[in-house]
Coordinates of C-alpha atoms in Angstrom, one line a residue:
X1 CA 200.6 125.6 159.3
X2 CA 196.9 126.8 158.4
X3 CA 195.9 125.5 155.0
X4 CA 193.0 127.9 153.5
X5 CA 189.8 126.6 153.6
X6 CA 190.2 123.9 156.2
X7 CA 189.8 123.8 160.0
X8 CA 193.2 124.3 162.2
X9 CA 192.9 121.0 163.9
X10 CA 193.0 119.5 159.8
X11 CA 195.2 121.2 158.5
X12 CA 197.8 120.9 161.1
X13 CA 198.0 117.3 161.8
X14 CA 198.8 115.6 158.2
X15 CA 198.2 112.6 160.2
X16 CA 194.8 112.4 159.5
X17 CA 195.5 113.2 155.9
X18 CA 197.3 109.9 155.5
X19 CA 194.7 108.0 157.8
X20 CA 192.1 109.0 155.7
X21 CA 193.9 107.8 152.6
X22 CA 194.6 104.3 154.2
X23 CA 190.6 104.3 155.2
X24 CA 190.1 104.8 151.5
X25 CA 192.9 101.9 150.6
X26 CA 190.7 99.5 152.8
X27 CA 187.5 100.6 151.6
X28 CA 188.5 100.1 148.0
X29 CA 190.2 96.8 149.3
X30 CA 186.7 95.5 151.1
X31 CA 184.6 96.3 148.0
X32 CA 186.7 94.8 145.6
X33 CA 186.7 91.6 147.5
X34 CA 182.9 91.7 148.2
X35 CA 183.0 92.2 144.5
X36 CA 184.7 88.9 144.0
X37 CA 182.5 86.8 146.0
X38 CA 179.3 88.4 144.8
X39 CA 180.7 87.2 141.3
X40 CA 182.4 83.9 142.2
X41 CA 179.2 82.5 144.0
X42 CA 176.9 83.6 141.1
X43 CA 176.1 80.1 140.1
X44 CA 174.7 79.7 143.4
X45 CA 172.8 83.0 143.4
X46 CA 171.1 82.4 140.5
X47 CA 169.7 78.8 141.9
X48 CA 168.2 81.3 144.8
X49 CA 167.0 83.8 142.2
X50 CA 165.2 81.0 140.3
X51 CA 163.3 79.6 143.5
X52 CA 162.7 83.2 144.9
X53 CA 160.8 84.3 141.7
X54 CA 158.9 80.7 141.4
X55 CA 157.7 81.7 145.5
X56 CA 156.8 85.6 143.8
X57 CA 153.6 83.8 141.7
X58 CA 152.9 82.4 145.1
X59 CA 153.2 85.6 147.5
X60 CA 156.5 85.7 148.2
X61 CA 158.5 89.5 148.7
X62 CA 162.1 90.1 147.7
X63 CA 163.9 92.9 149.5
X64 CA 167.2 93.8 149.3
X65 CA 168.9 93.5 152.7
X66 CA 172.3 95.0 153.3
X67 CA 173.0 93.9 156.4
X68 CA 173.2 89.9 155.1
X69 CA 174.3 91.0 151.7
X70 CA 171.5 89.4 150.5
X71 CA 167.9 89.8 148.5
X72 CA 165.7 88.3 150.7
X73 CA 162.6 86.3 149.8
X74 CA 160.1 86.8 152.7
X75 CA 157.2 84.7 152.8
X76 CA 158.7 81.7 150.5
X77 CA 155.7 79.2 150.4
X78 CA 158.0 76.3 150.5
X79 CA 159.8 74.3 153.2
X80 CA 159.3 73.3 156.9
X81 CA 160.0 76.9 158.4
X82 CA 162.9 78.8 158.8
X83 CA 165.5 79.7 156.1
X84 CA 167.7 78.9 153.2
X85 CA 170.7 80.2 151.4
X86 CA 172.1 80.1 147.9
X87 CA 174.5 82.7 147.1
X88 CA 173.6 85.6 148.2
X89 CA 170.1 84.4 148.3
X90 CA 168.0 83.3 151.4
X91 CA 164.7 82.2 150.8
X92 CA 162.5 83.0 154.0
X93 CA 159.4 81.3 154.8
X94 CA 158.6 84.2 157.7
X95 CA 158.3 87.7 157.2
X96 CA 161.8 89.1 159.3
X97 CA 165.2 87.7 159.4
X98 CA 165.0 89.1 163.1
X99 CA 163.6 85.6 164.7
X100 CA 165.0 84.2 167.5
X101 CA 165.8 80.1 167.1
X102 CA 167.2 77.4 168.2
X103 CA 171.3 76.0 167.2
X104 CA 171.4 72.9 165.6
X105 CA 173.2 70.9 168.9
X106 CA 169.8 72.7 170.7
X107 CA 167.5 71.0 168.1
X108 CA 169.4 67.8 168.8
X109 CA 169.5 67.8 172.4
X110 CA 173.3 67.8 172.7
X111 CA 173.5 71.0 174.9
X112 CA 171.2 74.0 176.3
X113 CA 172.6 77.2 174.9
X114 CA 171.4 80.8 174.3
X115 CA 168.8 81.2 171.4
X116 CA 170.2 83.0 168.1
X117 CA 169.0 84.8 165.8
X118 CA 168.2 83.3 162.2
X119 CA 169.2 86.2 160.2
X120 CA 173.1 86.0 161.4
X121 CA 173.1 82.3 161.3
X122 CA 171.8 82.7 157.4
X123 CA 173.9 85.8 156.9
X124 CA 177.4 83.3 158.4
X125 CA 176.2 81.1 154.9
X126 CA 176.1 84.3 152.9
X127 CA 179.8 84.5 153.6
X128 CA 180.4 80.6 153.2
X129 CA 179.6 81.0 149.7
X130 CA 181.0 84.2 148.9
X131 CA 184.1 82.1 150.0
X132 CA 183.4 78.8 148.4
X133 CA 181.9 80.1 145.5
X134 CA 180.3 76.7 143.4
X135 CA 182.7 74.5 145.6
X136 CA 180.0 75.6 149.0
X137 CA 177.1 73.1 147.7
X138 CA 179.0 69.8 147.3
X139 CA 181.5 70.6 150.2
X140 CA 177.9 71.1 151.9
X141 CA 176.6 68.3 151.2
X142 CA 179.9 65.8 151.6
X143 CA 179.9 67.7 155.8
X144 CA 176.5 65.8 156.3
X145 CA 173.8 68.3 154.5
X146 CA 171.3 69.8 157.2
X147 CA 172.0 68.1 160.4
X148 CA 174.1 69.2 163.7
X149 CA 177.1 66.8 162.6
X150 CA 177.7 69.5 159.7
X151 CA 180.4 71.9 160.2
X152 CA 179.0 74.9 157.6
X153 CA 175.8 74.7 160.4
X154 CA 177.9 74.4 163.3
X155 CA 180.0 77.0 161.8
X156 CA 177.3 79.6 161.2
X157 CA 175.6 78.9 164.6
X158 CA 178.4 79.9 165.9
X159 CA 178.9 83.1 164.1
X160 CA 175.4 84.0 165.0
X161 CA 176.1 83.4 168.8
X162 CA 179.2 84.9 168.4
X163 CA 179.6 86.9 165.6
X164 CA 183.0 85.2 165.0
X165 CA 183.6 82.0 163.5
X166 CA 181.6 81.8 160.2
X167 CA 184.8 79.8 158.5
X168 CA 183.6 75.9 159.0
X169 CA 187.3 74.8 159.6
X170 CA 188.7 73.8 162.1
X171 CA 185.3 73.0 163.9
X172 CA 185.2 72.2 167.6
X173 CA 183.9 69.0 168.3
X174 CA 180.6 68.1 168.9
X175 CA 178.9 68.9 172.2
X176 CA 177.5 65.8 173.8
X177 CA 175.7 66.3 177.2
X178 CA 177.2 64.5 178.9
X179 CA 176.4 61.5 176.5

């Protein structure tokens, strides 16, 4: 049956009527829960927000990036290179997420593995905390802090070679080269 106004293929298939609906259910599902970890890693977020506008006096850019679900601080005049996530926060020292680098068993010279690129490794945290919420930073930091034994760095390298994997448990074991 025709239904005014609509297109025949529409109208007759109430299929995709209910299809849509549950497209709507998920939506409204996936932003309520983005919702919740935006909120439940605030405390984290605003420890970002505070070093991101202390690097604005000093050049740094923020810019909202959707992709991470992040405000990004480009050009942060602190720190050895690379990045750094609190919250939904990552304090960049470059100007673009989109930077190929090395995985942290790479850095250590436990295996020879493709590149990745920062952005997802950073965005894998992103998640981590949304997660975690305040628990991320001392559950961080009792896995070994920044170093290749970690399994929140492991884990995120992984997601950004991946793009699977960003939960830090279980973690596969250490490569060792052969060692």
């Amino acid at each position: 049956p025709r239904h005014p106004g609509l297109p025949g293929a529409v109208a007759a298939d109430p299929g995709r009527q209910r299809l849509s609906h549950a497209q709507a259910a998920a939506a409204a599902r996936g932003a309520l829960l983005l919702a919740a970890g935006i909120a439940w890693t605030l405390p984290n977020t605003l420890i970002g927000l505070g070093a991101g506008a202390a690097g604005m006096a000093l050049g740094s850019r923020a810019r909202f990036e959707r992709r991470h679900c992040a405000l990004v601080f480009h050009r942060w005049p602190w720190g050895p290179g690379g990045a750094i996530t609190f919250g939904n926060v990552i304090l960049h020292t470059g100007d673009s997420l989109d930077v190929s680098c090395s995985t942290y068993a790479q850095r250590a010279g436990l295996c020879s593995e493709p590149g990745i690129v920062l952005g997802d490794h950073e965005r894998a945290h992103v998640l981590q905390y949304m997660a975690l919420g305040p628990l991320f930073l001392p559950l961080y930091l009792l896995c070994g802090g920044i170093s290749v034994r970690n399994r929140f760095e492991r884990a995120a390298d992984r997601y950004a070679g991946t793009g699977r994997g960003w939960w830090p448990w279980p973690c596969e074991p250490l490569p060792t080269n052969g060692r």
